[in-house]
Short mmCIF file of C-alpha atoms and ligand atoms in Angstrom, two decimals:
data_model
loop_
_atom_site.label_atom_id
_atom_site.label_comp_id
_atom_site.label_asym_id
_atom_site.label_seq_id
_atom_site.Cartn_x
_atom_site.Cartn_y
_atom_site.Cartn_z
CA MET K 1 52.10 -11.47 -157.70
CA GLN K 2 53.30 -10.24 -161.06
CA TRP K 3 49.82 -10.26 -162.52
CA ARG K 4 48.20 -8.52 -159.60
CA LEU K 5 50.75 -5.71 -159.81
CA LEU K 6 50.37 -5.39 -163.53
CA ALA K 7 46.63 -4.99 -163.17
CA ALA K 8 47.06 -2.33 -160.48
CA ALA K 9 49.56 -0.45 -162.57
CA ALA K 10 47.34 -0.49 -165.62
CA VAL K 11 44.68 1.36 -163.66
CA LEU K 12 47.16 4.06 -162.61
CA GLY K 13 48.73 4.70 -165.96
CA ALA K 14 47.62 6.03 -169.30
CA GLY K 15 47.76 4.48 -172.73
CA PRO K 16 46.41 1.15 -173.87
CA ALA K 17 46.14 -1.56 -171.21
CA LEU K 18 49.15 -3.69 -170.51
CA ALA K 19 47.50 -6.70 -172.03
CA ASP K 20 49.77 -6.08 -175.03
CA THR K 21 52.97 -6.66 -173.07
CA ASP K 22 54.55 -10.09 -172.84
CA ALA K 23 54.30 -11.53 -169.31
CA ALA K 24 57.43 -13.66 -169.51
CA SER K 25 59.52 -10.81 -170.85
CA SER K 26 58.15 -8.43 -168.20
CA ALA K 27 59.07 -10.89 -165.49
CA LEU K 28 62.56 -11.37 -166.91
CA ALA K 29 63.16 -7.62 -167.24
CA ARG K 30 61.96 -7.07 -163.68
CA ASP K 31 64.28 -9.76 -162.36
CA ILE K 32 67.30 -8.30 -164.17
CA PHE K 33 66.29 -4.84 -162.95
CA ARG K 34 66.13 -6.11 -159.36
CA GLU K 35 69.51 -7.78 -159.62
CA LEU K 36 71.17 -4.66 -161.03
CA ILE K 37 69.69 -2.31 -158.42
CA GLU K 38 70.99 -4.59 -155.67
CA ILE K 39 74.56 -4.60 -157.03
CA ASN K 40 76.19 -1.40 -155.77
CA THR K 41 77.94 0.29 -158.70
CA THR K 42 78.81 3.66 -157.14
CA GLU K 43 82.27 5.13 -157.54
CA SER K 44 82.90 5.15 -153.77
CA ALA K 45 81.96 1.62 -152.70
CA GLY K 46 80.61 -0.22 -155.72
CA ARG K 47 82.01 -2.50 -158.38
CA VAL K 48 80.79 -2.23 -161.98
CA THR K 49 82.58 -5.48 -162.82
CA SER K 50 80.17 -7.41 -160.57
CA ALA K 51 77.22 -6.09 -162.57
CA SER K 52 78.96 -6.96 -165.86
CA GLU K 53 79.63 -10.48 -164.63
CA ALA K 54 76.06 -11.00 -163.45
CA MET K 55 74.74 -9.88 -166.83
CA ALA K 56 77.22 -12.10 -168.70
CA GLN K 57 76.01 -15.08 -166.71
CA ARG K 58 72.42 -14.43 -167.77
CA LEU K 59 73.45 -14.03 -171.40
CA ARG K 60 75.42 -17.27 -171.31
CA ALA K 61 72.41 -19.05 -169.83
CA ALA K 62 70.28 -17.64 -172.66
CA GLY K 63 72.59 -19.20 -175.27
CA PHE K 64 75.10 -16.48 -176.14
CA ALA K 65 78.45 -18.12 -176.95
CA ASP K 66 81.63 -17.08 -175.16
CA PRO K 67 83.31 -15.46 -178.18
CA ASP K 68 80.35 -13.08 -178.44
CA LEU K 69 80.59 -12.12 -174.81
CA GLN K 70 83.43 -9.97 -173.53
CA ILE K 71 84.12 -8.53 -170.10
CA LEU K 72 86.91 -6.03 -170.33
CA GLY K 73 88.18 -2.76 -168.94
CA PRO K 74 91.17 -0.85 -167.63
CA ASN K 75 91.04 -2.23 -164.07
CA ASP K 76 89.36 -4.82 -161.90
CA ARG K 77 86.52 -2.58 -160.67
CA LYS K 78 85.57 -0.98 -163.97
CA LYS K 79 85.05 -3.79 -166.45
CA ASN K 80 82.51 -3.36 -169.20
CA LEU K 81 80.34 -5.98 -170.87
CA VAL K 82 80.06 -6.25 -174.65
CA VAL K 83 77.75 -8.80 -176.25
CA ARG K 84 76.82 -9.38 -179.87
CA LEU K 85 73.71 -10.91 -181.41
CA HIS K 86 74.69 -11.92 -184.94
CA GLY K 87 72.59 -10.87 -187.89
CA GLY K 88 72.86 -10.56 -191.64
CA GLY K 89 75.97 -8.75 -192.83
CA ARG K 90 74.30 -6.47 -195.35
CA HIS K 91 74.37 -3.49 -193.00
CA ARG K 92 76.89 -2.44 -190.39
CA PRO K 93 75.84 -3.19 -186.79
CA VAL K 94 73.73 -1.12 -184.44
CA LEU K 95 75.36 -0.46 -181.06
CA LEU K 96 73.21 -0.16 -177.93
CA ILE K 97 74.86 1.56 -174.98
CA GLY K 98 73.97 1.88 -171.30
CA HIS K 99 76.00 2.75 -168.22
CA LEU K 100 76.01 0.41 -165.23
CA ASP K 101 77.38 2.87 -162.69
CA VAL K 102 75.11 5.01 -160.53
CA VAL K 103 75.38 8.23 -158.55
CA GLU K 104 76.15 7.98 -154.82
CA ALA K 105 73.18 7.43 -152.50
CA ARG K 106 73.20 7.51 -148.70
CA ARG K 107 70.89 5.26 -146.69
CA GLU K 108 70.16 8.04 -144.17
CA ASP K 109 68.89 10.37 -146.91
CA TRP K 110 66.47 7.83 -148.32
CA THR K 111 63.14 6.43 -147.14
CA THR K 112 64.14 2.96 -148.36
CA ASP K 113 67.56 1.34 -148.75
CA PRO K 114 68.79 2.73 -152.12
CA PHE K 115 70.49 -0.59 -152.92
CA ARG K 116 67.43 -2.70 -152.26
CA PHE K 117 64.83 -3.11 -154.99
CA VAL K 118 61.48 -2.11 -153.51
CA GLU K 119 58.14 -2.22 -155.29
CA GLN K 120 55.57 -0.02 -153.61
CA ASP K 121 52.47 1.96 -154.61
CA GLY K 122 53.00 1.40 -158.32
CA TYR K 123 56.69 2.34 -158.31
CA PHE K 124 60.05 0.60 -158.27
CA TYR K 125 62.40 2.31 -155.79
CA GLY K 126 66.20 2.19 -155.69
CA ARG K 127 69.31 4.00 -156.91
CA GLY K 128 69.38 3.63 -160.68
CA THR K 129 65.65 3.02 -161.20
CA GLN K 130 65.59 6.09 -163.50
CA ASP K 131 69.29 6.52 -164.29
CA MET K 132 69.69 3.96 -165.77
CA LYS K 133 69.49 0.39 -164.57
CA SER K 134 65.92 0.27 -165.89
CA GLY K 135 67.35 0.85 -169.37
CA ASP K 136 70.14 -1.69 -168.84
CA ALA K 137 67.58 -4.30 -167.77
CA ILE K 138 65.33 -3.51 -170.72
CA MET K 139 68.17 -3.83 -173.23
CA MET K 140 69.28 -7.09 -171.63
CA ALA K 141 65.74 -8.49 -171.65
CA THR K 142 65.35 -7.46 -175.30
CA LEU K 143 68.52 -9.24 -176.37
CA ILE K 144 67.62 -12.38 -174.44
CA ARG K 145 64.10 -12.39 -175.86
CA LEU K 146 65.37 -12.02 -179.42
CA LYS K 147 67.95 -14.75 -178.87
CA LYS K 148 65.41 -17.15 -177.41
CA GLU K 149 62.97 -16.74 -180.25
CA GLY K 150 65.76 -17.32 -182.78
CA PHE K 151 65.33 -13.89 -184.36
CA HIS K 152 67.78 -13.23 -187.17
CA PRO K 153 68.30 -9.46 -187.42
CA SER K 154 69.30 -7.71 -190.63
CA ARG K 155 72.47 -6.49 -188.91
CA ASP K 156 74.48 -7.39 -185.81
CA ILE K 157 73.08 -5.97 -182.60
CA ILE K 158 75.83 -5.08 -180.12
CA LEU K 159 75.10 -4.19 -176.50
CA ALA K 160 77.73 -2.45 -174.37
CA LEU K 161 77.06 -2.01 -170.65
CA THR K 162 79.73 0.28 -169.29
CA ALA K 163 81.46 2.02 -166.39
CA ASP K 164 82.01 5.58 -165.21
CA GLU K 165 79.41 7.66 -166.98
CA GLU K 166 78.47 9.45 -163.75
CA SER K 167 81.93 9.83 -162.25
CA GLY K 168 85.32 8.17 -162.11
CA SER K 169 88.07 8.28 -164.68
CA SER K 170 87.51 4.98 -166.52
CA ASN K 171 84.64 5.85 -168.85
CA GLY K 172 83.74 2.57 -170.48
CA VAL K 173 82.48 3.90 -173.81
CA GLU K 174 85.57 6.03 -174.29
CA TRP K 175 87.82 3.12 -173.29
CA LEU K 176 86.12 0.63 -175.62
CA LEU K 177 86.26 3.01 -178.58
CA LYS K 178 89.93 3.64 -177.97
CA ASN K 179 91.07 0.10 -177.19
CA HIS K 180 88.55 -2.23 -178.86
CA ARG K 181 86.91 -0.28 -181.63
CA GLU K 182 86.27 -3.51 -183.59
CA LEU K 183 84.02 -4.79 -180.79
CA VAL K 184 81.75 -1.75 -180.80
CA ASP K 185 82.01 -0.38 -184.32
CA ALA K 186 78.58 0.35 -185.75
CA GLU K 187 76.65 2.32 -188.33
CA PHE K 188 74.78 4.13 -185.58
CA VAL K 189 74.32 4.05 -181.82
CA LEU K 190 71.24 3.93 -179.62
CA ASN K 191 71.80 5.27 -176.12
CA HIS K 192 69.15 4.33 -173.54
CA ASP K 193 70.28 6.93 -170.99
CA GLY K 194 67.04 8.88 -170.58
CA ASN K 195 63.30 8.47 -170.58
CA SER K 196 62.12 9.90 -173.95
CA ILE K 197 58.52 10.31 -172.86
CA THR K 198 57.53 13.22 -170.66
CA SER K 199 54.15 12.70 -169.07
CA ASP K 200 51.85 14.75 -166.85
CA HIS K 201 49.84 12.81 -164.24
CA GLY K 202 50.50 9.70 -166.30
CA LYS K 203 49.36 11.27 -169.57
CA PRO K 204 52.15 11.11 -172.17
CA LEU K 205 52.89 14.52 -173.75
CA PHE K 206 55.61 13.83 -176.33
CA PHE K 207 58.37 11.38 -177.28
CA GLU K 208 61.76 13.07 -177.38
CA VAL K 209 64.69 11.67 -179.37
CA ASP K 210 68.02 13.27 -178.53
CA GLY K 211 70.03 13.30 -181.75
CA THR K 212 72.97 15.38 -180.52
CA GLU K 213 74.36 17.03 -177.41
CA LYS K 214 76.33 20.05 -176.38
CA VAL K 215 79.99 19.77 -175.38
CA TYR K 216 81.09 20.75 -171.87
CA GLY K 217 84.02 23.14 -171.35
CA ASP K 218 85.47 24.96 -168.31
CA TYR K 219 87.76 27.98 -168.64
CA LEU K 220 89.92 29.72 -166.04
CA LEU K 221 90.29 33.51 -166.20
CA THR K 222 93.23 34.96 -164.26
CA VAL K 223 94.39 38.50 -163.59
CA THR K 224 97.59 39.18 -161.65
CA ASN K 225 98.84 42.46 -160.25
CA PRO K 226 101.79 43.61 -158.10
CA GLY K 227 99.28 44.55 -155.37
CA GLY K 228 100.27 46.85 -152.52
CA HIS K 229 98.89 48.48 -149.38
CA SER K 230 95.12 48.97 -149.40
CA SER K 231 95.50 52.45 -147.85
CA LEU K 232 97.03 53.56 -151.17
CA PRO K 233 94.72 52.26 -153.91
CA VAL K 234 95.62 52.72 -157.56
CA PRO K 235 93.30 52.44 -160.57
CA ASP K 236 95.02 49.27 -161.76
CA ASN K 237 93.28 46.63 -159.58
CA ALA K 238 93.03 42.90 -160.34
CA ILE K 239 89.50 42.53 -158.95
CA TYR K 240 88.10 45.56 -160.80
CA GLN K 241 89.82 44.46 -163.97
CA LEU K 242 88.31 40.98 -163.81
CA ALA K 243 84.89 42.30 -162.77
CA ALA K 244 84.79 44.67 -165.74
CA ALA K 245 85.67 41.85 -168.12
CA LEU K 246 82.99 39.59 -166.59
CA THR K 247 80.45 42.35 -167.11
CA ARG K 248 81.36 42.37 -170.80
CA LEU K 249 80.92 38.59 -170.86
CA SER K 250 77.50 38.89 -169.18
CA GLN K 251 76.36 41.15 -172.01
CA TYR K 252 77.62 38.91 -174.79
CA GLU K 253 75.43 36.43 -176.67
CA PHE K 254 76.94 33.74 -178.85
CA PRO K 255 75.38 33.78 -182.31
CA PHE K 256 72.04 32.10 -182.98
CA GLU K 257 72.54 28.77 -184.70
CA LEU K 258 70.29 25.83 -185.46
CA ASN K 259 71.39 22.39 -186.66
CA SER K 260 69.48 19.49 -188.20
CA VAL K 261 68.28 18.31 -184.78
CA THR K 262 67.28 21.63 -183.19
CA ARG K 263 65.60 22.63 -186.45
CA GLY K 264 63.53 19.42 -186.27
CA TYR K 265 62.84 20.18 -182.61
CA TYR K 266 61.35 23.58 -183.34
CA GLU K 267 59.42 22.24 -186.31
CA SER K 268 57.76 19.67 -184.02
CA MET K 269 57.34 21.96 -181.02
CA SER K 270 55.69 24.67 -183.11
CA GLY K 271 52.89 22.13 -183.65
CA ILE K 272 52.62 21.37 -179.93
CA GLU K 273 52.92 24.90 -178.51
CA THR K 274 50.26 27.54 -179.16
CA GLY K 275 49.93 31.31 -179.63
CA GLU K 276 52.93 33.62 -179.83
CA ARG K 277 55.37 30.91 -178.77
CA ALA K 278 54.35 28.67 -181.66
CA ALA K 279 54.52 31.63 -184.08
CA ASP K 280 57.99 32.59 -182.79
CA MET K 281 59.21 29.03 -183.29
CA ARG K 282 58.06 29.13 -186.90
CA ALA K 283 59.63 32.57 -187.36
CA ILE K 284 63.11 31.46 -186.27
CA LEU K 285 63.01 28.64 -188.84
CA GLN K 286 62.73 31.12 -191.70
CA THR K 287 65.64 32.43 -193.75
CA PRO K 288 66.74 34.79 -192.40
CA PRO K 289 65.42 33.98 -188.93
CA ASP K 290 63.27 36.62 -187.24
CA ALA K 291 65.47 38.50 -184.76
CA GLN K 292 62.60 39.58 -182.52
CA ALA K 293 61.29 36.03 -182.30
CA ILE K 294 64.79 34.89 -181.30
CA ALA K 295 64.89 37.58 -178.59
CA ARG K 296 61.45 36.64 -177.21
CA LEU K 297 62.20 32.91 -177.16
CA SER K 298 65.60 33.58 -175.58
CA ARG K 299 63.88 34.80 -172.40
CA ASP K 300 63.20 31.12 -171.71
CA PRO K 301 66.47 29.65 -170.38
CA VAL K 302 65.89 26.36 -172.19
CA ASP K 303 65.27 27.93 -175.59
CA HIS K 304 68.10 30.37 -174.95
CA SER K 305 70.57 27.52 -174.59
CA ILE K 306 69.19 25.42 -177.45
CA MET K 307 69.84 28.23 -179.95
CA ARG K 308 73.46 29.03 -179.10
CA THR K 309 76.64 28.16 -177.27
CA THR K 310 76.49 29.57 -173.73
CA CYS K 311 79.27 30.64 -171.35
CA VAL K 312 78.59 31.74 -167.79
CA ALA K 313 80.77 32.69 -164.81
CA THR K 314 80.31 30.04 -162.13
CA ARG K 315 83.11 30.70 -159.59
CA LEU K 316 85.09 33.69 -158.37
CA VAL K 317 88.11 34.02 -156.10
CA GLY K 318 90.50 36.93 -155.47
CA GLY K 319 92.74 38.77 -153.06
CA HIS K 320 94.73 37.48 -150.12
CA ALA K 321 94.11 39.92 -147.22
CA ASN K 322 91.48 42.45 -146.18
CA ASN K 323 94.09 45.20 -146.05
CA ALA K 324 96.04 44.46 -149.23
CA LEU K 325 95.46 45.29 -152.88
CA PRO K 326 94.68 42.04 -154.70
CA GLN K 327 97.59 40.33 -156.42
CA ARG K 328 95.36 37.83 -158.12
CA ALA K 329 91.72 37.43 -159.17
CA GLN K 330 90.28 34.38 -160.87
CA ALA K 331 86.95 33.32 -162.32
CA THR K 332 85.76 30.01 -163.70
CA VAL K 333 83.56 30.21 -166.77
CA ASN K 334 81.51 27.18 -167.79
CA CYS K 335 80.57 26.83 -171.44
CA ARG K 336 78.14 24.51 -173.21
CA ILE K 337 79.32 24.36 -176.77
CA LEU K 338 77.14 23.64 -179.78
CA PRO K 339 78.14 20.58 -181.79
CA GLY K 340 80.34 21.55 -184.70
CA HIS K 341 82.48 23.97 -182.67
CA SER K 342 85.70 23.33 -180.79
CA PRO K 343 86.64 24.25 -177.19
CA GLU K 344 89.61 26.22 -178.58
CA GLU K 345 87.33 28.23 -180.85
CA VAL K 346 85.29 29.17 -177.79
CA ARG K 347 88.44 30.08 -175.84
CA ARG K 348 89.39 32.50 -178.62
CA THR K 349 85.90 33.99 -178.60
CA LEU K 350 86.18 34.51 -174.83
CA ILE K 351 89.50 36.32 -175.28
CA GLY K 352 87.82 38.66 -177.75
CA VAL K 353 84.77 39.28 -175.57
CA LEU K 354 86.79 39.90 -172.40
CA ALA K 355 88.82 42.38 -174.46
CA ASP K 356 91.71 42.70 -172.03
CA SER K 357 95.03 41.20 -173.06
CA ARG K 358 96.20 41.11 -169.43
CA ILE K 359 93.57 38.50 -168.56
CA SER K 360 94.79 34.99 -169.25
CA VAL K 361 92.12 32.59 -170.52
CA GLN K 362 93.03 28.95 -169.96
CA TYR K 363 91.15 25.69 -170.47
CA ILE K 364 90.44 23.23 -167.64
CA ASP K 365 90.46 19.70 -169.09
CA ASP K 366 88.41 16.67 -167.99
CA GLN K 367 91.08 15.70 -165.45
CA GLY K 368 91.03 19.18 -163.92
CA GLU K 369 94.41 20.16 -165.42
CA VAL K 370 94.73 23.78 -166.50
CA ARG K 371 96.06 24.17 -170.06
CA ASP K 372 97.03 27.21 -172.10
CA THR K 373 95.01 26.06 -175.08
CA ALA K 374 91.98 23.83 -175.54
CA SER K 375 91.29 21.05 -178.00
CA ASP K 376 90.82 22.17 -181.56
CA ARG K 377 88.67 19.16 -182.31
CA ARG K 378 85.19 20.15 -183.38
CA GLY K 379 82.31 17.95 -182.32
CA TYR K 380 80.63 16.48 -185.37
CA PRO K 381 77.61 18.51 -186.32
CA PRO K 382 74.59 16.23 -186.03
CA PRO K 383 73.85 14.27 -189.18
CA PRO K 384 70.35 14.54 -190.63
CA LEU K 385 67.95 12.35 -188.66
CA ASP K 386 68.36 8.88 -190.14
CA PRO K 387 65.09 7.53 -191.62
CA GLN K 388 66.28 4.00 -190.76
CA VAL K 389 66.02 5.06 -187.11
CA MET K 390 63.14 7.52 -187.23
CA LYS K 391 60.64 5.73 -189.48
CA PRO K 392 60.11 2.56 -187.43
CA LEU K 393 60.12 4.75 -184.32
CA GLY K 394 57.31 6.97 -185.59
CA LYS K 395 55.21 3.94 -186.50
CA LEU K 396 55.70 2.25 -183.15
CA VAL K 397 55.08 5.38 -181.06
CA ALA K 398 51.81 5.91 -182.95
CA GLN K 399 50.80 2.34 -182.01
CA MET K 400 51.85 2.38 -178.37
CA TRP K 401 51.15 6.01 -177.44
CA PRO K 402 48.59 7.16 -180.00
CA GLY K 403 48.43 10.90 -180.57
CA ILE K 404 51.84 11.95 -179.23
CA LYS K 405 54.54 13.47 -181.39
CA VAL K 406 58.13 12.33 -181.87
CA VAL K 407 60.29 15.38 -181.17
CA PRO K 408 63.98 15.42 -182.11
CA ALA K 409 66.05 17.28 -179.50
CA MET K 410 69.54 18.29 -178.41
CA SER K 411 70.41 17.12 -174.93
CA ALA K 412 71.34 19.91 -172.53
CA GLY K 413 73.34 17.59 -170.30
CA ALA K 414 76.21 15.38 -171.33
CA SER K 415 75.96 11.60 -171.71
CA ASP K 416 78.15 8.83 -173.08
CA GLY K 417 76.82 9.86 -176.49
CA VAL K 418 79.51 12.52 -176.42
CA TYR K 419 82.17 9.82 -176.98
CA THR K 420 80.38 7.98 -179.76
CA SER K 421 79.47 11.26 -181.47
CA ALA K 422 83.06 12.44 -181.17
CA VAL K 423 84.27 9.54 -183.33
CA GLY K 424 81.56 10.15 -185.90
CA LEU K 425 79.00 7.51 -184.91
CA PRO K 426 75.52 9.04 -185.22
CA THR K 427 73.99 8.59 -181.78
CA TYR K 428 70.33 8.73 -180.78
CA LEU K 429 68.95 8.74 -177.27
CA ILE K 430 65.83 6.57 -177.47
CA ALA K 431 64.36 4.97 -174.35
CA GLY K 432 60.56 4.78 -174.40
CA ILE K 433 60.09 5.16 -170.66
CA ALA K 434 57.45 7.63 -169.49
CA ILE K 435 58.30 9.80 -166.50
CA ASP K 436 56.01 12.50 -165.11
CA LYS K 437 57.56 15.95 -165.41
CA ASP K 438 57.37 16.43 -161.64
CA ASN K 439 58.87 12.99 -160.93
CA LEU K 440 62.38 13.46 -162.31
CA ARG K 441 64.49 11.89 -159.56
CA ALA K 442 67.66 10.83 -161.38
CA HIS K 443 70.63 11.54 -159.06
CA GLY K 444 68.16 12.47 -156.29
CA ARG K 445 66.74 10.82 -153.19
CA ASP K 446 64.04 8.13 -153.32
CA GLU K 447 64.67 7.61 -157.03
CA ARG K 448 61.78 5.67 -158.50
CA LEU K 449 60.16 4.56 -161.73
CA GLY K 450 56.50 3.75 -162.40
CA VAL K 451 55.90 0.02 -162.68
CA GLU K 452 53.75 0.37 -165.76
CA SER K 453 56.25 2.73 -167.36
CA PHE K 454 58.94 0.10 -166.98
CA TYR K 455 56.93 -2.75 -168.47
CA ARG K 456 55.69 -0.61 -171.34
CA GLY K 457 59.21 0.64 -171.97
CA ASN K 458 60.42 -2.94 -172.04
CA GLU K 459 57.82 -3.94 -174.59
CA PHE K 460 58.51 -0.81 -176.65
CA PHE K 461 62.22 -1.43 -176.87
CA TYR K 462 61.86 -5.04 -177.93
CA ARG K 463 59.41 -4.10 -180.68
CA TYR K 464 61.55 -1.17 -181.76
CA ILE K 465 64.77 -3.15 -182.08
CA LYS K 466 62.89 -5.84 -183.95
CA ALA K 467 61.40 -3.31 -186.38
CA LEU K 468 64.75 -1.57 -186.76
CA THR K 469 66.54 -4.78 -187.69
CA ALA K 470 63.79 -6.53 -189.65
CA HIS K 471 64.74 -7.63 -193.15
ZN1 ZN T 501 72.59 8.25 -166.95
#
């Protein structure tokens, strides 16, 4: 069965034939993948601990000793798994992270049962096939394969499979760093939470490595007013006051800023793009950067947000009766903050931009509590891309997907990398799974992953970790 499917998939996909993947490792990865998909790990009805226990059992069977295998967490449902493959002590460990929880999925919305692993028409279907039980299975299969062949890495390899990346209040990475730092301490972190390779009709376009991410921040703007009867309006009106301030915000741009990662991104992309876009990308890399090139690129929402912190009004509420002057008007402003800047710094910028001392600007924290000030802690600016990480990657990508470029990037969304980065551990999102640009179904219905993509990604990750930790 396995072989027949592999052959069918090889015809569908691009890149060298799958003859260069290892059949036993593919079968193992598929079996772990199946098991994980069929363990419900949603916030509403699932149990992450069950997935951790199932994985621990496989690791034990593969020869990992109990002291190197920990299942731990803040409560019975949200236990994380940490396992260590010992290596030489000359370098500090590498930490691999993956979340076990998945986004909610309702049977009635899906064509297949989201918690049943279905292989059909060259795809694996099920909640978590893209985000990110495929990655969890691949990291597990890699560790087991290395253990079985008696590989002695140059440094310890730690794998942490964790809870509550998608939702819930027991984020496993945050909890482990806070309560068991010694178990997960590392020189750098590899996060598998993504795909890396964007493809078009199966043809790989580029290999993206996220080396940093923006920080999320919500702010609450409030105007209060004595109000009164709406038949006797006065110029001083809470809604007008807030609206005028929001107009000022809509016209404000945070300053242009590149960091080591986004600089590398535009260097690579200027070689992939053509024409004026490519020229503009080169022009913003100059000192000083070309202002007109910045303006032209900023018309693209993606480029616009790569080059600066952004803040945008996302919610609005005001007034209490149709026939009364408003006593209160409120807006929520959502910001995506460049690494190296603090939420409090952005709050102060907002106060300046809104330019109305009667508008209070408060911070809404991760728990939804409204606070008068925000955290002053600045996210670490991304470190220069580490050659220990990038060099073996470039070599391997050239072998497995000849002709495509490795592009460093800053993630627009937030992942668990935000916690490891926040404590100063350089974190790279590297996955090696190809997903067509019109097949992004993470969090969506009928989530699926190409069969060939999965097996190739599995082979890639094994070879990459081996190259990364070779003596
Ligand atoms: Zn994810």
